[in-house]
Short mmCIF file of C-alpha atoms in Angstrom, two decimals:
data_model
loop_
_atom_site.label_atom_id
_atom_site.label_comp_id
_atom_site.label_asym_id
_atom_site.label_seq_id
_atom_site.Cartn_x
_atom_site.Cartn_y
_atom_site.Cartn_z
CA UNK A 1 0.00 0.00 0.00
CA UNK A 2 1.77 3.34 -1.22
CA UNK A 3 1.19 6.32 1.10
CA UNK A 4 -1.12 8.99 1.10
CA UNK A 5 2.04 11.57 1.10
CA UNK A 6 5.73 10.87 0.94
CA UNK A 7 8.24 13.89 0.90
CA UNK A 8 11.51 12.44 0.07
CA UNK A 9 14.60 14.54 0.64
CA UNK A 10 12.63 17.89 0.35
CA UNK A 11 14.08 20.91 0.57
CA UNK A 12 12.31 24.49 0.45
CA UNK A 13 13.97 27.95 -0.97
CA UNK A 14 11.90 30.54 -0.61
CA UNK A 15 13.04 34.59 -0.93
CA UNK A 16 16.36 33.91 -1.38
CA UNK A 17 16.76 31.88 1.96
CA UNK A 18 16.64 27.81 2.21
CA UNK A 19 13.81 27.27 5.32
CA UNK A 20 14.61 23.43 5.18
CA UNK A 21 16.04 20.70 3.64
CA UNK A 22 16.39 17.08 3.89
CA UNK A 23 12.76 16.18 4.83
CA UNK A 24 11.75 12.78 4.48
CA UNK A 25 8.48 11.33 5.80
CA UNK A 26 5.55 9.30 4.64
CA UNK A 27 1.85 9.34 5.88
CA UNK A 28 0.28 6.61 5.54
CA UNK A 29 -4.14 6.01 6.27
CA UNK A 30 -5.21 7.24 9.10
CA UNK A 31 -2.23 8.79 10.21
CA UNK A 32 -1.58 12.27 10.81
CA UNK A 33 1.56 14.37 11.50
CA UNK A 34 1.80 17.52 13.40
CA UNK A 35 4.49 19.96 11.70
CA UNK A 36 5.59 22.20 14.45
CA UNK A 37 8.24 24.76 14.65
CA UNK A 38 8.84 28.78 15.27
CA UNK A 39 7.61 31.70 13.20
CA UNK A 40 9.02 31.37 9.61
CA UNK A 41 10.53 28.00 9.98
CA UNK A 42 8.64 27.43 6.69
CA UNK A 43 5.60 25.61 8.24
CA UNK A 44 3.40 26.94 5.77
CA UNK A 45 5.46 26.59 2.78
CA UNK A 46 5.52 22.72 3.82
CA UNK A 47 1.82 22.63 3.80
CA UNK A 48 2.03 24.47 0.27
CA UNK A 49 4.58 21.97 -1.16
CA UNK A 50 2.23 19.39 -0.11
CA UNK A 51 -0.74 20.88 -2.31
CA UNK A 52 1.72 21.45 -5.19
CA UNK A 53 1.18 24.91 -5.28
CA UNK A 54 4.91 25.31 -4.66
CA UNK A 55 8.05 23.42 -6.24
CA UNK A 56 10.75 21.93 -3.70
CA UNK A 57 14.53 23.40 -4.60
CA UNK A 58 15.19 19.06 -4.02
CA UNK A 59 13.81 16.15 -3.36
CA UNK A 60 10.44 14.31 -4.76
CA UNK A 61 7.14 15.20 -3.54
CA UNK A 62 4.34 12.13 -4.00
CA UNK A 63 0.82 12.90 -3.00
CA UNK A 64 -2.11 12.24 -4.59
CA UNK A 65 -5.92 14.07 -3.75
CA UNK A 66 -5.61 16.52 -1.59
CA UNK A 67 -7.78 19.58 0.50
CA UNK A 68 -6.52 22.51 1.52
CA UNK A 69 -7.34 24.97 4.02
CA UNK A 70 -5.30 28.00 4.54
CA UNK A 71 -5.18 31.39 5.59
CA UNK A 72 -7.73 32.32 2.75
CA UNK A 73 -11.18 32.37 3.20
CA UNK A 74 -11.70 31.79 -0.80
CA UNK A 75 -15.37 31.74 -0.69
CA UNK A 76 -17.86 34.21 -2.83
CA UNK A 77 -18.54 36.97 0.03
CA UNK A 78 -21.54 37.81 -1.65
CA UNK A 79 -23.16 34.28 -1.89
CA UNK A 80 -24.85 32.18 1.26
CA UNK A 81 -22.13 30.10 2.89
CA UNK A 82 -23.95 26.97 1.40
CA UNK A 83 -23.82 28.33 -2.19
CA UNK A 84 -20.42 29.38 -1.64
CA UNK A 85 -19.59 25.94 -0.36
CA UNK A 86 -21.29 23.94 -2.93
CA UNK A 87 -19.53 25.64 -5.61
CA UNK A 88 -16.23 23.98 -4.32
CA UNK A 89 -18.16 20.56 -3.45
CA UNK A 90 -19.41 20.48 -6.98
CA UNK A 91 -15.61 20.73 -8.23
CA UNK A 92 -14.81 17.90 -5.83
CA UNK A 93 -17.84 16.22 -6.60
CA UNK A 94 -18.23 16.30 -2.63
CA UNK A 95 -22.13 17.99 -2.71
CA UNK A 96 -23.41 14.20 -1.03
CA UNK A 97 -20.81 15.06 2.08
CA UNK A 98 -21.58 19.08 1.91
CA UNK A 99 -24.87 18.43 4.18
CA UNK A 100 -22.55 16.58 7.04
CA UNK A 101 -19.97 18.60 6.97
CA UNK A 102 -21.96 21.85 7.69
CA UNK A 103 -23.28 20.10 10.58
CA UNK A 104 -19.92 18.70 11.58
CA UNK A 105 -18.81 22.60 12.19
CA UNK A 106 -22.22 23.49 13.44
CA UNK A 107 -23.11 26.07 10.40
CA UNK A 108 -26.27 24.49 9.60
CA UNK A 109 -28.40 27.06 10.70
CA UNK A 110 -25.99 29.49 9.04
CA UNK A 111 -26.22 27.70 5.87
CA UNK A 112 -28.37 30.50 4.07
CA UNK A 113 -26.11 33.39 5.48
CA UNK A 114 -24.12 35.35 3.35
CA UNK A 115 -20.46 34.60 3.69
CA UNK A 116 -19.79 38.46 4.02
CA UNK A 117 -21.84 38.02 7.18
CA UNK A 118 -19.96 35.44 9.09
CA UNK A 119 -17.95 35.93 11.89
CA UNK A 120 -14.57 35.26 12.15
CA UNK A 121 -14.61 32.31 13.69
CA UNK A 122 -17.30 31.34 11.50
CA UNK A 123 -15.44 31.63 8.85
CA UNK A 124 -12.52 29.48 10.25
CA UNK A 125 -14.84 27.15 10.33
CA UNK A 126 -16.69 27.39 7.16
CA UNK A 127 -12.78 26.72 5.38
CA UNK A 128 -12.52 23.98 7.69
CA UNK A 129 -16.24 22.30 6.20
CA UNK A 130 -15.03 22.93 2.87
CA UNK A 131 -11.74 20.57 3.23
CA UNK A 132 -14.63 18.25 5.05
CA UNK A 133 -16.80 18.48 2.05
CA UNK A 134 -14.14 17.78 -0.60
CA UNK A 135 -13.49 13.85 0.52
CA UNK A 136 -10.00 13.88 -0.45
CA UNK A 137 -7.75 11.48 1.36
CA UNK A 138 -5.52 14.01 2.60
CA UNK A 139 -6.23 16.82 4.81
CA UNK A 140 -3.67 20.21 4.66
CA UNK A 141 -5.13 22.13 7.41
CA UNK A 142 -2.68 25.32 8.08
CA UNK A 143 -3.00 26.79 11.80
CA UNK A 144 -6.26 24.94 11.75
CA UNK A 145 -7.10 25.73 15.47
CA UNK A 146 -6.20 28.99 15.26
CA UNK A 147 -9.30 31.69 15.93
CA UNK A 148 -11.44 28.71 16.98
CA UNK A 149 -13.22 28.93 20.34
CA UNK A 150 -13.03 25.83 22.96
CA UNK A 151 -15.94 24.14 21.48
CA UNK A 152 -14.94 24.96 17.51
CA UNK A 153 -11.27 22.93 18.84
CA UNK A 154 -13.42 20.31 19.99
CA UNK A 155 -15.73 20.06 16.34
CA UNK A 156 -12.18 19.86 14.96
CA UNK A 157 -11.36 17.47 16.91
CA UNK A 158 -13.87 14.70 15.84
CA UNK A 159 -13.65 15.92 12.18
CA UNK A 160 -10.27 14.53 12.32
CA UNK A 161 -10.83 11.48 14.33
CA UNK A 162 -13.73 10.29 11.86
CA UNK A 163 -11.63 11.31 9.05
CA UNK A 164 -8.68 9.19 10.37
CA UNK A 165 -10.94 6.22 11.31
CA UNK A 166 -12.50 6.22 7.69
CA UNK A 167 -8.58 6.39 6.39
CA UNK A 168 -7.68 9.74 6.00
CA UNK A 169 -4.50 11.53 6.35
CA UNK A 170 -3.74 15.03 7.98
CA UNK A 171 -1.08 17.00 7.75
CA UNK A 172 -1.20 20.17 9.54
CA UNK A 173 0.95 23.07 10.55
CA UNK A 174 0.34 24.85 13.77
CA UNK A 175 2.19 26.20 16.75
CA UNK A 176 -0.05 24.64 19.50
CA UNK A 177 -0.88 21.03 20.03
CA UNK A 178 -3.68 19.62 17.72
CA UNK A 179 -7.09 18.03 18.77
CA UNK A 180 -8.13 14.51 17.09
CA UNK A 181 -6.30 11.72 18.45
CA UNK A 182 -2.04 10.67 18.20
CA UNK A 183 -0.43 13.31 16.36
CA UNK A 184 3.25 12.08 14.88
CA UNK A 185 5.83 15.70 14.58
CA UNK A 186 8.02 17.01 12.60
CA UNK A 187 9.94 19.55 13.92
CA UNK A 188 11.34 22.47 11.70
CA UNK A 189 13.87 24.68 13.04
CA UNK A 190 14.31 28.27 11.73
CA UNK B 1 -13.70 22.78 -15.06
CA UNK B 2 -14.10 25.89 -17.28
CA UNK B 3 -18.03 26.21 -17.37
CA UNK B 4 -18.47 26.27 -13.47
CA UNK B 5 -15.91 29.26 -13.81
CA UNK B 6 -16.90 31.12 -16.58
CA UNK B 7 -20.33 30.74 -14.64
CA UNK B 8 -19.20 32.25 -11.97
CA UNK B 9 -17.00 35.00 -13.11
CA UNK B 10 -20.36 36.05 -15.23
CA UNK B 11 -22.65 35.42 -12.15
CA UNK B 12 -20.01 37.62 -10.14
CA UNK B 13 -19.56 40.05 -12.71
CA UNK B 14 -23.66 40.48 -12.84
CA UNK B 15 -23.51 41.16 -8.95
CA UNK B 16 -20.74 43.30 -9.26
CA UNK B 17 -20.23 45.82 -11.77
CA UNK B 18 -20.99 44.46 -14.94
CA UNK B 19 -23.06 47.72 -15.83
CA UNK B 20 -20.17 50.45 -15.06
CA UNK B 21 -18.33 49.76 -18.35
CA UNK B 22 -21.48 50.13 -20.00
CA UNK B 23 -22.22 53.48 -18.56
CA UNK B 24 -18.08 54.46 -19.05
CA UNK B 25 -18.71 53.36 -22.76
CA UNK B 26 -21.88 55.64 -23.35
CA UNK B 27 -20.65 58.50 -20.74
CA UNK B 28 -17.44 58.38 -23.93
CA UNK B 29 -19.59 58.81 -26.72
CA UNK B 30 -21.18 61.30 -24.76
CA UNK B 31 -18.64 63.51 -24.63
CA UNK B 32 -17.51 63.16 -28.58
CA UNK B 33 -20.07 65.33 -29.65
CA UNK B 34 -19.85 68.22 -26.82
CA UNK B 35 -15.72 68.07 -27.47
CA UNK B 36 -15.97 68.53 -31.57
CA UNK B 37 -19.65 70.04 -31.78
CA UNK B 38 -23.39 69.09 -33.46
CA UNK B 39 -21.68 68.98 -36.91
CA UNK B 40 -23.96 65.62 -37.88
CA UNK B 41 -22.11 65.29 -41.09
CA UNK B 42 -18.70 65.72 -38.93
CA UNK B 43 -19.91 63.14 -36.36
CA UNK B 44 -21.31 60.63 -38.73
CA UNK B 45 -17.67 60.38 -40.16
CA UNK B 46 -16.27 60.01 -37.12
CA UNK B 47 -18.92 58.10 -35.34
CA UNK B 48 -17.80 54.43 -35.68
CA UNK B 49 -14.01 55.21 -34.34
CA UNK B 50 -15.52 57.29 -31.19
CA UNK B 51 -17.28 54.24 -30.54
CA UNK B 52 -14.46 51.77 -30.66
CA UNK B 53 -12.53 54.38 -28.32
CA UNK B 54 -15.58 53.95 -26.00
CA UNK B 55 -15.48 50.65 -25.94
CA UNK B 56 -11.55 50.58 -25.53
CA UNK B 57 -11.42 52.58 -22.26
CA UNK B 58 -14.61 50.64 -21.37
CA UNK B 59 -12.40 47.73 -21.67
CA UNK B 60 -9.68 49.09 -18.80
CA UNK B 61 -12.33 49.27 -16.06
CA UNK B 62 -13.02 45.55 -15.35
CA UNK B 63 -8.95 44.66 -15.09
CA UNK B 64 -8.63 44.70 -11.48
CA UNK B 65 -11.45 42.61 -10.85
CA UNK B 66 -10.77 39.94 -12.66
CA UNK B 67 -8.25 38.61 -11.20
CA UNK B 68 -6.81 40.44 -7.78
CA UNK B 69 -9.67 39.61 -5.39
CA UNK B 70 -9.17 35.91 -6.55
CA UNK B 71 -5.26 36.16 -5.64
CA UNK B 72 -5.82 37.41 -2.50
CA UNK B 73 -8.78 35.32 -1.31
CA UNK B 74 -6.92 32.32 -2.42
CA UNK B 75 -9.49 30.87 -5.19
CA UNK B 76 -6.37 30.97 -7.58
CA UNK B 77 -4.81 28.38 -4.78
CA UNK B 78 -7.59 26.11 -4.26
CA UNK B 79 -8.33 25.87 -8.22
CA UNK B 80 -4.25 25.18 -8.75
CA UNK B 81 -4.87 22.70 -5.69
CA UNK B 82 -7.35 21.07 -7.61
CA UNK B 83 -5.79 20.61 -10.92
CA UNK B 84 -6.51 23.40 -13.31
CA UNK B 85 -4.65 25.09 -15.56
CA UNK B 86 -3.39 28.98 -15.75
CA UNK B 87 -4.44 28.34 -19.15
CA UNK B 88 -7.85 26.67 -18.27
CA UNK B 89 -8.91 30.07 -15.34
CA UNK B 90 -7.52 32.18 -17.88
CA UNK B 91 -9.98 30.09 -20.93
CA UNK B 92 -12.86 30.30 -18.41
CA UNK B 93 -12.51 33.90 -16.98
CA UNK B 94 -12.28 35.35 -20.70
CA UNK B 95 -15.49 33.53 -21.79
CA UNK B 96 -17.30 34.61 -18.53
CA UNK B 97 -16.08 38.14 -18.43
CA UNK B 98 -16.99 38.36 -22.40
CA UNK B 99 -20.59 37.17 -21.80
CA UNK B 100 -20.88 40.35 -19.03
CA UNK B 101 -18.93 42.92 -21.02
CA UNK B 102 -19.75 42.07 -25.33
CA UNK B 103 -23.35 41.75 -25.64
CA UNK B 104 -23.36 44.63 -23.03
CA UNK B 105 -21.43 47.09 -25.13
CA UNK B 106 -23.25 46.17 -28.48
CA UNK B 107 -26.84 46.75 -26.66
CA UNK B 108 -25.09 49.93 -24.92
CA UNK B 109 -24.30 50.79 -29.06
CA UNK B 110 -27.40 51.45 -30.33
CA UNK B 111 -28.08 54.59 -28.02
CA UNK B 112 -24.17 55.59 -28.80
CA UNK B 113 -24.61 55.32 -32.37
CA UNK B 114 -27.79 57.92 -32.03
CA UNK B 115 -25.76 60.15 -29.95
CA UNK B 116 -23.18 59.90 -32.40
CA UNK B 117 -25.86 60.21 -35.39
CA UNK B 118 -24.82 56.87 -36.95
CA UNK B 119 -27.19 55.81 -39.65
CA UNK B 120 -28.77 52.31 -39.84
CA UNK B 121 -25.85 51.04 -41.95
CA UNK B 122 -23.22 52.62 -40.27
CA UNK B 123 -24.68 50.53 -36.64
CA UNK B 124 -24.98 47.68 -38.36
CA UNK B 125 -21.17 47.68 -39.58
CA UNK B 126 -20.08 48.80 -35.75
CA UNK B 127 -22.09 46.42 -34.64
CA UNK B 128 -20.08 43.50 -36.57
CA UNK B 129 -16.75 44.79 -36.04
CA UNK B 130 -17.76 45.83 -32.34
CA UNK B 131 -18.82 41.28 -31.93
CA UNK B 132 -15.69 40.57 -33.30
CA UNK B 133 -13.39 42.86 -30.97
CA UNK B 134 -15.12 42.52 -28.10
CA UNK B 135 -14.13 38.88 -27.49
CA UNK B 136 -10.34 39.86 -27.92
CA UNK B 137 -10.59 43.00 -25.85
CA UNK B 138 -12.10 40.57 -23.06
CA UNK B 139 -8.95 38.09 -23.54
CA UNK B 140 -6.38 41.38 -22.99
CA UNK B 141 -7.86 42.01 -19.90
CA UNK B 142 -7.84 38.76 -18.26
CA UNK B 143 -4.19 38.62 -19.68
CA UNK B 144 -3.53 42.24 -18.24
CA UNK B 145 -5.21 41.36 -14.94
CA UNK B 146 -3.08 38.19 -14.29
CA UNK B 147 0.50 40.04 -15.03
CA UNK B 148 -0.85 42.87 -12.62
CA UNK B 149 -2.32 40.89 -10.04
CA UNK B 150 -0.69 41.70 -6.60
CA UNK B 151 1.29 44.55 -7.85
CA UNK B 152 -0.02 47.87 -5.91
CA UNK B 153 -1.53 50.22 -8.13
CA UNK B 154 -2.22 47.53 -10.68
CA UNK B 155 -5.23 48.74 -12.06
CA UNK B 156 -3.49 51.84 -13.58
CA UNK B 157 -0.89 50.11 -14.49
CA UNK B 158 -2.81 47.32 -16.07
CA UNK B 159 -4.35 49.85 -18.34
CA UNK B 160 -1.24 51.31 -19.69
CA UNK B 161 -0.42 47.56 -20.38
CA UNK B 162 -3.66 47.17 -22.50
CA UNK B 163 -3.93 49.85 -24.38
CA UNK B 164 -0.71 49.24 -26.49
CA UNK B 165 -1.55 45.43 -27.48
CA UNK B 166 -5.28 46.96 -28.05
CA UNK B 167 -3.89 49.49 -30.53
CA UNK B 168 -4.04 47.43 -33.91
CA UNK B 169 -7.52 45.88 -32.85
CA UNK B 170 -9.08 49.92 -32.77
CA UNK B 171 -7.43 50.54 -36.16
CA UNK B 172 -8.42 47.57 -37.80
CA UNK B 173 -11.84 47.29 -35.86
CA UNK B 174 -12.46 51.44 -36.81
CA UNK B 175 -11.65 51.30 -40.59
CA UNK B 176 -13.72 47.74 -40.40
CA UNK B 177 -16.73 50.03 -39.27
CA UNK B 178 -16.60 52.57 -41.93
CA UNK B 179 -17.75 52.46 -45.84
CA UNK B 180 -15.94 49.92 -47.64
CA UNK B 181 -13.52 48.25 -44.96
CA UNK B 182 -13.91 44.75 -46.09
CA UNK B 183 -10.02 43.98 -45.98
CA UNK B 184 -9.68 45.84 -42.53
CA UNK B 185 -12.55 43.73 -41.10
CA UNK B 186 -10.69 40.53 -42.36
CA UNK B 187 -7.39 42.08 -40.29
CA UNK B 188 -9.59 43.04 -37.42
CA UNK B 189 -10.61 39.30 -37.13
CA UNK B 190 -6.79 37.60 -37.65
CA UNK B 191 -6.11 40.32 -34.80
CA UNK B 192 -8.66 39.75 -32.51
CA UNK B 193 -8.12 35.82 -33.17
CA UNK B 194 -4.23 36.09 -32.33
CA UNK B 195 -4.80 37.88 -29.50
CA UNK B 196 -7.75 35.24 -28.21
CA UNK B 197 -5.35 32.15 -29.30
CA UNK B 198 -2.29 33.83 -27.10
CA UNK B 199 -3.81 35.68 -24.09
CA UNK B 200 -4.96 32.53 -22.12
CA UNK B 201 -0.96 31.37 -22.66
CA UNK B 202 0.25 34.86 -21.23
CA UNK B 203 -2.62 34.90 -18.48
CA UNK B 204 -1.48 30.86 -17.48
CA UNK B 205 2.11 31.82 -17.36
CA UNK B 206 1.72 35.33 -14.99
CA UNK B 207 -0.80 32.85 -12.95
CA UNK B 208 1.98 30.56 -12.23
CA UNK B 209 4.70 32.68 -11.80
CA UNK B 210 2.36 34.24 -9.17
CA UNK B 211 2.45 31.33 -7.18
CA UNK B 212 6.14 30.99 -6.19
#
């Protein structure tokens, strides 16, 4: 069984500086790693490697589906959050998992609200439901706990653990410890 | 991938601002007349060119949101995340910018072409050379808006960008539109074609580079 994600010798050069090099791991099914590290250690480049959007200076970078959710909101402000969602879930072909994973953020009853309208921690969420409704294998969540309150972490939380159980992979970047079960680490150093 | 995209840029577009070109175009031919005076016989000779210079600055207004507010809300990610193109955004924000912006400006003609005391015949040749610009002046701005896209100030600069490459389409499209400009209309179209074929290249490359 090949895994979800393998970086193989990767390193990063970004703005004339090299943040890392020589990172190897795999993720497998149901496994998720935690990449930790200080401010500008090139956490979020890693995550954007991962989703292709960048190239690594070395080193192979296998990964196959995968959602992203970032520091962007990248939903139409003017449309209802469920509009707004479904365009995404229709480019996914997720609409069938769009339903459960407004409830599993609790923005049901916000589904008809324009996106304009949410709050900020609303919003955190609603990027959070979109990577839910996509049903790729592998998660990219970047600072995903970040602006969430106590009971948002906790939502998190079981978004990941169902997502593991039904094989999923996450790979996240954040500074504080992540909710959802046994989180492997990378550590980057600056 | 493309027609969920070009829906949306037109539904956006619709929501937006679709209408301010429009208004730009006619507020242009507006002026024509006040600048060089009621001389009918004067205007009718130069209607058809005031009307493609309408249409041209009516072209620089959409530039910076057509691409910028995607950049920065990271839509541009998430549709690179899931496999499309530059080229294939670029395709699908030309055809749904076009659908907002050409059949707008033709309808926005006929009360320009009375302002401009255009005859029936006259229209009807602005008209034709005005559907086969319009796609092409759609295409430079998409191309425009992805070079400028997270620059500051790129809306101005986008427009000194556009105007140059849109030079060649007004004299073609302008002789195309007056008595006799068979042979320009056939260069108006090779233009406009050339600059359809190439934009979405241009646009895909600036899109990438924007990413690293």
């Amino acid at each position: 069984m090949s895994p979800v994600l393998r970086f193989t010798d990767v390193a990063c050069w970004r703005g004339g500086r090299l943040l890392f090099e020589g990172v190897s791991f795999a993720l497998d099914e149901g496994e998720a790693l935690w990449v930790r590290g200080p401010n500008g250690s090139g956490k979020s480049s890693l995550i954007r490697l991962a989703a292709g959007l960048l190239s690594p200076a070395a080193g192979s970078i296998a990964s196959g589906e995968a959602a992203l959710a970032d520091e962007s909101l990248a939903l139409d402000r003017e449309q209802s959050l469920e509009r707004a969602l479904r365009f995404w879930a229709r480019l996914d072909d997720g609409t069938v998992w769009l339903e459960g994973a407004l409830q599993a953020f609790e923005l049901d009853h916000l589904a008809q609200v324009p996106v304009r309208m949410l709050s900020t921690g609303q919003a955190r969420r609603a990027r959070l439901a979109r990577v839910v409704a996509s049903g790729a294998p592998l998660w990219l969540l970047d600072e995903p706990v970040n602006g969430l309150d106590e009971r948002s972490i906790g939502l998190l939380g079981s978004a990941i653990a169902s997502h593991r159980a039904a094989g999923g992979a996450v790979l996240a970047a954040s500074h504080v410890p992540l909710p959802g079960g046994e989180w492997r680490t990378l550590e980057l150093h600056a | 991938m493309i027609g969920p995209l070009a829906w949306r840029e037109a539904r956006r577009a619709v929501g937006a601002a679709a209408w301010l070109p429009v208004v730009f175009f006619l507020l242009v031919a507006t002026l024509i007349p006040f600048a060089v005076g009621p001389d009918v016989r004067l205007l009718a000779r130069i209607g058809a060119g005031a009307l493609w210079v309408a249409a041209l600055t009516a072209a620089l207004l959409p530039i910076e949101r057509l691409m910028e507010p995607d950049r920065a809300d990271g839509v541009l990610d998430q549709l690179a995340l899931r496999g499309a193109s530059g080229e294939e955004i670029a395709v699908a924000k030309i055809l749904g910018h076009w659908l907002t912006f050409g059949p707008l400006l033709m309808l926005a003609s006929l009360p320009g072409a009375a302002l401009l005391g255009l005859d029936g015949d006259a229209l009807g040749r602005a008209l034709l050379t005005l559907a086969i610009g319009t796609p092409a002046l759609a295409a430079l701005a998409v191309a425009v808006a992805s070079l400028t896209a997270g620059l500051r100030g790129g809306g101005a600069l986008g427009g000194l960008l556009l105007l140059p490459f849109a030079v060649p389409l007004l004299i073609f499209g302008a002789s195309a539109a007056t008595v006799g400009g068979g042979q320009a209309l056939k260069l108006e179209a090779a233009t406009a074609l050339f600059i359809l074929v190439g934009a979405p290249f241009v646009a895909g490359a600036a899109l990438r580079a924007l990413r690293t």
